[in-house]
């Protein structure tokens, strides 16, 4: 896979992507030189080749037993380069790269810490701020929510400008317009999922004393973004309402935020009645159920 014309590499990448769909092929694909060849697809100057390579690696990462081989053979630096703002990765290639990073981070906190030490956030946050596409934003938001589960990484997330990006994902007019323009149900679902995971990340930070103080500096802005999701009424998925309400509840422990909630009390009561009446909270999960 490392030799031949770009067209031959593309055919090889497509074949690897097809083989990866069968778990029986995973042992062969994770063998030394074969895995090296698969990973080199990620570094291809051809977006199409890199996209197929990212697809293969994302499928392999679904199996935690492959993580040691993937990381040991240098998958992380290659994935981070695809995530970087200057990367020429296709939208699908970017989404699959983020899905792979999410699977690695979900499996082990040490792997999440390794990503952050390797420079994930300075690459990921500017990329998400540019709204690279619904699927990429969905996986990127889930990755940020995963990182926010680990308090030591919350500080890094804040210092890298994560609050601003999460607010963009929580109330993203550009993504909403994109989903509406596509006319596809899955596009709307991806937009809602990105918002839900952004709300989850902010709620996890609001539950941590040191980070809650930083969120309260922008308390009214965060509250407004959460209330936008409640304004969606019954069209908002239960998981999105759950995290929006959780975020509001945590912030409302501060008197200034509580005062800002009162003018919207009727909306909050309506949503609470719907949620408690339908017992929707039981349908809600965290970012670990995103994959």
JSON list of N, CA and C in Angstrom, two decimals, residues 91-139:
[
{"chain": "A", "resi": 91, "resn": "UNK", "atom": "N", "xyz": [-14.47, 15.78, 4.43]},
{"chain": "A", "resi": 91, "resn": "UNK", "atom": "CA", "xyz": [-15.38, 15.76, 5.58]},
{"chain": "A", "resi": 91, "resn": "UNK", "atom": "C", "xyz": [-15.56, 14.36, 6.16]},
{"chain": "A", "resi": 92, "resn": "UNK", "atom": "N", "xyz": [-15.66, 13.35, 5.29]},
{"chain": "A", "resi": 92, "resn": "UNK", "atom": "CA", "xyz": [-15.81, 11.97, 5.78]},
{"chain": "A", "resi": 92, "resn": "UNK", "atom": "C", "xyz": [-14.52, 11.50, 6.45]},
{"chain": "A", "resi": 93, "resn": "UNK", "atom": "N", "xyz": [-13.37, 11.85, 5.87]},
{"chain": "A", "resi": 93, "resn": "UNK", "atom": "CA", "xyz": [-12.10, 11.46, 6.48]},
{"chain": "A", "resi": 93, "resn": "UNK", "atom": "C", "xyz": [-11.92, 12.09, 7.84]},
{"chain": "A", "resi": 94, "resn": "UNK", "atom": "N", "xyz": [-12.31, 13.36, 7.97]},
{"chain": "A", "resi": 94, "resn": "UNK", "atom": "CA", "xyz": [-12.22, 14.04, 9.26]},
{"chain": "A", "resi": 94, "resn": "UNK", "atom": "C", "xyz": [-13.15, 13.39, 10.28]},
{"chain": "A", "resi": 95, "resn": "UNK", "atom": "N", "xyz": [-14.38, 13.09, 9.86]},
{"chain": "A", "resi": 95, "resn": "UNK", "atom": "CA", "xyz": [-15.34, 12.48, 10.78]},
{"chain": "A", "resi": 95, "resn": "UNK", "atom": "C", "xyz": [-14.85, 11.11, 11.26]},
{"chain": "A", "resi": 96, "resn": "UNK", "atom": "N", "xyz": [-14.29, 10.31, 10.36]},
{"chain": "A", "resi": 96, "resn": "UNK", "atom": "CA", "xyz": [-13.79, 8.99, 10.75]},
{"chain": "A", "resi": 96, "resn": "UNK", "atom": "C", "xyz": [-12.57, 9.11, 11.66]},
{"chain": "A", "resi": 97, "resn": "UNK", "atom": "N", "xyz": [-11.72, 10.10, 11.41]},
{"chain": "A", "resi": 97, "resn": "UNK", "atom": "CA", "xyz": [-10.56, 10.32, 12.29]},
{"chain": "A", "resi": 97, "resn": "UNK", "atom": "C", "xyz": [-11.02, 10.68, 13.69]},
{"chain": "A", "resi": 98, "resn": "UNK", "atom": "N", "xyz": [-12.03, 11.54, 13.79]},
{"chain": "A", "resi": 98, "resn": "UNK", "atom": "CA", "xyz": [-12.56, 11.92, 15.10]},
{"chain": "A", "resi": 98, "resn": "UNK", "atom": "C", "xyz": [-13.25, 10.74, 15.78]},
{"chain": "A", "resi": 99, "resn": "UNK", "atom": "N", "xyz": [-13.93, 9.91, 14.99]},
{"chain": "A", "resi": 99, "resn": "UNK", "atom": "CA", "xyz": [-14.56, 8.72, 15.57]},
{"chain": "A", "resi": 99, "resn": "UNK", "atom": "C", "xyz": [-13.52, 7.79, 16.16]},
{"chain": "A", "resi": 100, "resn": "UNK", "atom": "N", "xyz": [-12.39, 7.64, 15.47]},
{"chain": "A", "resi": 100, "resn": "UNK", "atom": "CA", "xyz": [-11.31, 6.80, 15.97]},
{"chain": "A", "resi": 100, "resn": "UNK", "atom": "C", "xyz": [-10.74, 7.36, 17.27]},
{"chain": "A", "resi": 101, "resn": "UNK", "atom": "N", "xyz": [-10.48, 8.67, 17.31]},
{"chain": "A", "resi": 101, "resn": "UNK", "atom": "CA", "xyz": [-9.97, 9.30, 18.53]},
{"chain": "A", "resi": 101, "resn": "UNK", "atom": "C", "xyz": [-10.96, 9.15, 19.68]},
{"chain": "A", "resi": 102, "resn": "UNK", "atom": "N", "xyz": [-12.25, 9.26, 19.37]},
{"chain": "A", "resi": 102, "resn": "UNK", "atom": "CA", "xyz": [-13.28, 9.10, 20.40]},
{"chain": "A", "resi": 102, "resn": "UNK", "atom": "C", "xyz": [-13.24, 7.69, 20.98]},
{"chain": "A", "resi": 103, "resn": "UNK", "atom": "N", "xyz": [-13.14, 6.69, 20.14]},
{"chain": "A", "resi": 103, "resn": "UNK", "atom": "CA", "xyz": [-13.09, 5.31, 20.61]},
{"chain": "A", "resi": 103, "resn": "UNK", "atom": "C", "xyz": [-11.87, 5.06, 21.49]},
{"chain": "A", "resi": 104, "resn": "UNK", "atom": "N", "xyz": [-10.75, 5.64, 21.11]},
{"chain": "A", "resi": 104, "resn": "UNK", "atom": "CA", "xyz": [-9.53, 5.49, 21.91]},
{"chain": "A", "resi": 104, "resn": "UNK", "atom": "C", "xyz": [-9.69, 6.16, 23.27]},
{"chain": "A", "resi": 105, "resn": "UNK", "atom": "N", "xyz": [-10.28, 7.36, 23.28]},
{"chain": "A", "resi": 105, "resn": "UNK", "atom": "CA", "xyz": [-10.44, 8.11, 24.53]},
{"chain": "A", "resi": 105, "resn": "UNK", "atom": "C", "xyz": [-11.46, 7.46, 25.45]},
{"chain": "A", "resi": 106, "resn": "UNK", "atom": "N", "xyz": [-12.52, 6.92, 24.88]},
{"chain": "A", "resi": 106, "resn": "UNK", "atom": "CA", "xyz": [-13.56, 6.28, 25.69]},
{"chain": "A", "resi": 106, "resn": "UNK", "atom": "C", "xyz": [-13.04, 5.05, 26.41]},
{"chain": "A", "resi": 107, "resn": "UNK", "atom": "N", "xyz": [-12.13, 4.35, 25.79]},
{"chain": "A", "resi": 107, "resn": "UNK", "atom": "CA", "xyz": [-11.67, 3.08, 26.34]},
{"chain": "A", "resi": 107, "resn": "UNK", "atom": "C", "xyz": [-10.77, 3.26, 27.55]},
{"chain": "A", "resi": 108, "resn": "UNK", "atom": "N", "xyz": [-9.98, 4.33, 27.58]},
{"chain": "A", "resi": 108, "resn": "UNK", "atom": "CA", "xyz": [-8.96, 4.44, 28.62]},
{"chain": "A", "resi": 108, "resn": "UNK", "atom": "C", "xyz": [-8.63, 5.92, 28.84]},
{"chain": "A", "resi": 109, "resn": "UNK", "atom": "N", "xyz": [-8.73, 6.35, 30.10]},
{"chain": "A", "resi": 109, "resn": "UNK", "atom": "CA", "xyz": [-8.40, 7.75, 30.43]},
{"chain": "A", "resi": 109, "resn": "UNK", "atom": "C", "xyz": [-6.96, 8.08, 30.07]},
{"chain": "A", "resi": 110, "resn": "UNK", "atom": "N", "xyz": [-6.07, 7.09, 30.18]},
{"chain": "A", "resi": 110, "resn": "UNK", "atom": "CA", "xyz": [-4.67, 7.36, 29.85]},
{"chain": "A", "resi": 110, "resn": "UNK", "atom": "C", "xyz": [-4.50, 7.67, 28.37]},
{"chain": "A", "resi": 111, "resn": "UNK", "atom": "N", "xyz": [-5.32, 7.05, 27.55]},
{"chain": "A", "resi": 111, "resn": "UNK", "atom": "CA", "xyz": [-5.26, 7.34, 26.12]},
{"chain": "A", "resi": 111, "resn": "UNK", "atom": "C", "xyz": [-5.80, 8.73, 25.83]},
{"chain": "A", "resi": 112, "resn": "UNK", "atom": "N", "xyz": [-6.82, 9.15, 26.57]},
{"chain": "A", "resi": 112, "resn": "UNK", "atom": "CA", "xyz": [-7.33, 10.51, 26.42]},
{"chain": "A", "resi": 112, "resn": "UNK", "atom": "C", "xyz": [-6.28, 11.53, 26.84]},
{"chain": "A", "resi": 113, "resn": "UNK", "atom": "N", "xyz": [-5.58, 11.24, 27.94]},
{"chain": "A", "resi": 113, "resn": "UNK", "atom": "CA", "xyz": [-4.53, 12.14, 28.40]},
{"chain": "A", "resi": 113, "resn": "UNK", "atom": "C", "xyz": [-3.39, 12.21, 27.39]},
{"chain": "A", "resi": 114, "resn": "UNK", "atom": "N", "xyz": [-3.05, 11.08, 26.79]},
{"chain": "A", "resi": 114, "resn": "UNK", "atom": "CA", "xyz": [-2.00, 11.05, 25.78]},
{"chain": "A", "resi": 114, "resn": "UNK", "atom": "C", "xyz": [-2.37, 11.94, 24.59]},
{"chain": "A", "resi": 115, "resn": "UNK", "atom": "N", "xyz": [-3.62, 11.88, 24.18]},
{"chain": "A", "resi": 115, "resn": "UNK", "atom": "CA", "xyz": [-4.07, 12.73, 23.07]},
{"chain": "A", "resi": 115, "resn": "UNK", "atom": "C", "xyz": [-3.87, 14.20, 23.39]},
{"chain": "A", "resi": 116, "resn": "UNK", "atom": "N", "xyz": [-4.26, 14.60, 24.59]},
{"chain": "A", "resi": 116, "resn": "UNK", "atom": "CA", "xyz": [-4.13, 16.01, 24.97]},
{"chain": "A", "resi": 116, "resn": "UNK", "atom": "C", "xyz": [-2.67, 16.42, 25.07]},
{"chain": "A", "resi": 117, "resn": "UNK", "atom": "N", "xyz": [-1.83, 15.54, 25.60]},
{"chain": "A", "resi": 117, "resn": "UNK", "atom": "CA", "xyz": [-0.40, 15.86, 25.67]},
{"chain": "A", "resi": 117, "resn": "UNK", "atom": "C", "xyz": [0.21, 15.97, 24.28]},
{"chain": "A", "resi": 118, "resn": "UNK", "atom": "N", "xyz": [-0.37, 15.25, 23.33]},
{"chain": "A", "resi": 118, "resn": "UNK", "atom": "CA", "xyz": [0.16, 15.24, 21.97]},
{"chain": "A", "resi": 118, "resn": "UNK", "atom": "C", "xyz": [-0.36, 16.39, 21.12]},
{"chain": "A", "resi": 119, "resn": "UNK", "atom": "N", "xyz": [-1.20, 17.25, 21.71]},
{"chain": "A", "resi": 119, "resn": "UNK", "atom": "CA", "xyz": [-1.65, 18.44, 20.99]},
{"chain": "A", "resi": 119, "resn": "UNK", "atom": "C", "xyz": [-3.01, 18.32, 20.33]},
{"chain": "A", "resi": 120, "resn": "UNK", "atom": "N", "xyz": [-3.90, 17.50, 20.88]},
{"chain": "A", "resi": 120, "resn": "UNK", "atom": "CA", "xyz": [-5.22, 17.35, 20.27]},
{"chain": "A", "resi": 120, "resn": "UNK", "atom": "C", "xyz": [-6.01, 18.66, 20.28]},
{"chain": "A", "resi": 121, "resn": "UNK", "atom": "N", "xyz": [-6.11, 19.29, 21.44]},
{"chain": "A", "resi": 121, "resn": "UNK", "atom": "CA", "xyz": [-7.02, 20.43, 21.58]},
{"chain": "A", "resi": 121, "resn": "UNK", "atom": "C", "xyz": [-6.65, 21.62, 20.70]},
{"chain": "A", "resi": 122, "resn": "UNK", "atom": "N", "xyz": [-5.38, 22.01, 20.59]},
{"chain": "A", "resi": 122, "resn": "UNK", "atom": "CA", "xyz": [-5.05, 23.13, 19.68]},
{"chain": "A", "resi": 122, "resn": "UNK", "atom": "C", "xyz": [-5.36, 22.84, 18.22]},
{"chain": "A", "resi": 123, "resn": "UNK", "atom": "N", "xyz": [-5.51, 21.58, 17.88]},
{"chain": "A", "resi": 123, "resn": "UNK", "atom": "CA", "xyz": [-5.90, 21.21, 16.52]},
{"chain": "A", "resi": 123, "resn": "UNK", "atom": "C", "xyz": [-7.42, 21.11, 16.38]},
{"chain": "A", "resi": 124, "resn": "UNK", "atom": "N", "xyz": [-8.02, 20.41, 17.34]},
{"chain": "A", "resi": 124, "resn": "UNK", "atom": "CA", "xyz": [-9.45, 20.10, 17.23]},
{"chain": "A", "resi": 124, "resn": "UNK", "atom": "C", "xyz": [-10.34, 21.33, 17.38]},
{"chain": "A", "resi": 125, "resn": "UNK", "atom": "N", "xyz": [-10.07, 22.16, 18.38]},
{"chain": "A", "resi": 125, "resn": "UNK", "atom": "CA", "xyz": [-10.97, 23.28, 18.67]},
{"chain": "A", "resi": 125, "resn": "UNK", "atom": "C", "xyz": [-11.06, 24.29, 17.51]},
{"chain": "A", "resi": 126, "resn": "UNK", "atom": "N", "xyz": [-9.93, 24.71, 16.93]},
{"chain": "A", "resi": 126, "resn": "UNK", "atom": "CA", "xyz": [-10.05, 25.62, 15.77]},
{"chain": "A", "resi": 126, "resn": "UNK", "atom": "C", "xyz": [-10.77, 24.96, 14.59]},
{"chain": "A", "resi": 127, "resn": "UNK", "atom": "N", "xyz": [-10.58, 23.65, 14.44]},
{"chain": "A", "resi": 127, "resn": "UNK", "atom": "CA", "xyz": [-11.25, 22.95, 13.34]},
{"chain": "A", "resi": 127, "resn": "UNK", "atom": "C", "xyz": [-12.76, 22.94, 13.55]},
{"chain": "A", "resi": 128, "resn": "UNK", "atom": "N", "xyz": [-13.20, 22.66, 14.77]},
{"chain": "A", "resi": 128, "resn": "UNK", "atom": "CA", "xyz": [-14.63, 22.65, 15.05]},
{"chain": "A", "resi": 128, "resn": "UNK", "atom": "C", "xyz": [-15.23, 24.05, 14.96]},
{"chain": "A", "resi": 129, "resn": "UNK", "atom": "N", "xyz": [-14.43, 25.06, 15.30]},
{"chain": "A", "resi": 129, "resn": "UNK", "atom": "CA", "xyz": [-14.92, 26.44, 15.23]},
{"chain": "A", "resi": 129, "resn": "UNK", "atom": "C", "xyz": [-15.28, 26.84, 13.81]},
{"chain": "A", "resi": 130, "resn": "UNK", "atom": "N", "xyz": [-14.68, 26.15, 12.84]},
{"chain": "A", "resi": 130, "resn": "UNK", "atom": "CA", "xyz": [-14.97, 26.43, 11.42]},
{"chain": "A", "resi": 130, "resn": "UNK", "atom": "C", "xyz": [-16.17, 25.64, 10.91]},
{"chain": "A", "resi": 131, "resn": "UNK", "atom": "N", "xyz": [-16.80, 24.86, 11.79]},
{"chain": "A", "resi": 131, "resn": "UNK", "atom": "CA", "xyz": [-17.96, 24.05, 11.43]},
{"chain": "A", "resi": 131, "resn": "UNK", "atom": "C", "xyz": [-17.69, 23.21, 10.18]},
{"chain": "A", "resi": 132, "resn": "UNK", "atom": "N", "xyz": [-16.85, 22.18, 10.33]},
{"chain": "A", "resi": 132, "resn": "UNK", "atom": "CA", "xyz": [-16.40, 21.42, 9.16]},
{"chain": "A", "resi": 132, "resn": "UNK", "atom": "C", "xyz": [-17.44, 20.48, 8.55]},
{"chain": "A", "resi": 133, "resn": "UNK", "atom": "N", "xyz": [-18.61, 20.40, 9.13]},
{"chain": "A", "resi": 133, "resn": "UNK", "atom": "CA", "xyz": [-19.63, 19.49, 8.62]},
{"chain": "A", "resi": 133, "resn": "UNK", "atom": "C", "xyz": [-20.36, 18.84, 9.77]},
{"chain": "A", "resi": 134, "resn": "UNK", "atom": "N", "xyz": [-21.58, 18.40, 9.53]},
{"chain": "A", "resi": 134, "resn": "UNK", "atom": "CA", "xyz": [-22.41, 17.88, 10.61]},
{"chain": "A", "resi": 134, "resn": "UNK", "atom": "C", "xyz": [-21.81, 16.65, 11.27]},
{"chain": "A", "resi": 135, "resn": "UNK", "atom": "N", "xyz": [-21.36, 15.69, 10.48]},
{"chain": "A", "resi": 135, "resn": "UNK", "atom": "CA", "xyz": [-20.83, 14.45, 11.05]},
{"chain": "A", "resi": 135, "resn": "UNK", "atom": "C", "xyz": [-19.56, 14.72, 11.85]},
{"chain": "A", "resi": 136, "resn": "UNK", "atom": "N", "xyz": [-18.68, 15.57, 11.32]},
{"chain": "A", "resi": 136, "resn": "UNK", "atom": "CA", "xyz": [-17.45, 15.90, 12.04]},
{"chain": "A", "resi": 136, "resn": "UNK", "atom": "C", "xyz": [-17.77, 16.64, 13.33]},
{"chain": "A", "resi": 137, "resn": "UNK", "atom": "N", "xyz": [-18.73, 17.55, 13.29]},
{"chain": "A", "resi": 137, "resn": "UNK", "atom": "CA", "xyz": [-19.11, 18.28, 14.51]},
{"chain": "A", "resi": 137, "resn": "UNK", "atom": "C", "xyz": [-19.72, 17.34, 15.54]},
{"chain": "A", "resi": 138, "resn": "UNK", "atom": "N", "xyz": [-20.51, 16.38, 15.07]},
{"chain": "A", "resi": 138, "resn": "UNK", "atom": "CA", "xyz": [-21.11, 15.41, 15.98]},
{"chain": "A", "resi": 138, "resn": "UNK", "atom": "C", "xyz": [-20.04, 14.60, 16.70]},
{"chain": "A", "resi": 139, "resn": "UNK", "atom": "N", "xyz": [-19.08, 14.05, 15.94]},
{"chain": "A", "resi": 139, "resn": "UNK", "atom": "CA", "xyz": [-18.03, 13.25, 16.55]},
{"chain": "A", "resi": 139, "resn": "UNK", "atom": "C", "xyz": [-17.09, 14.13, 17.38]}
]
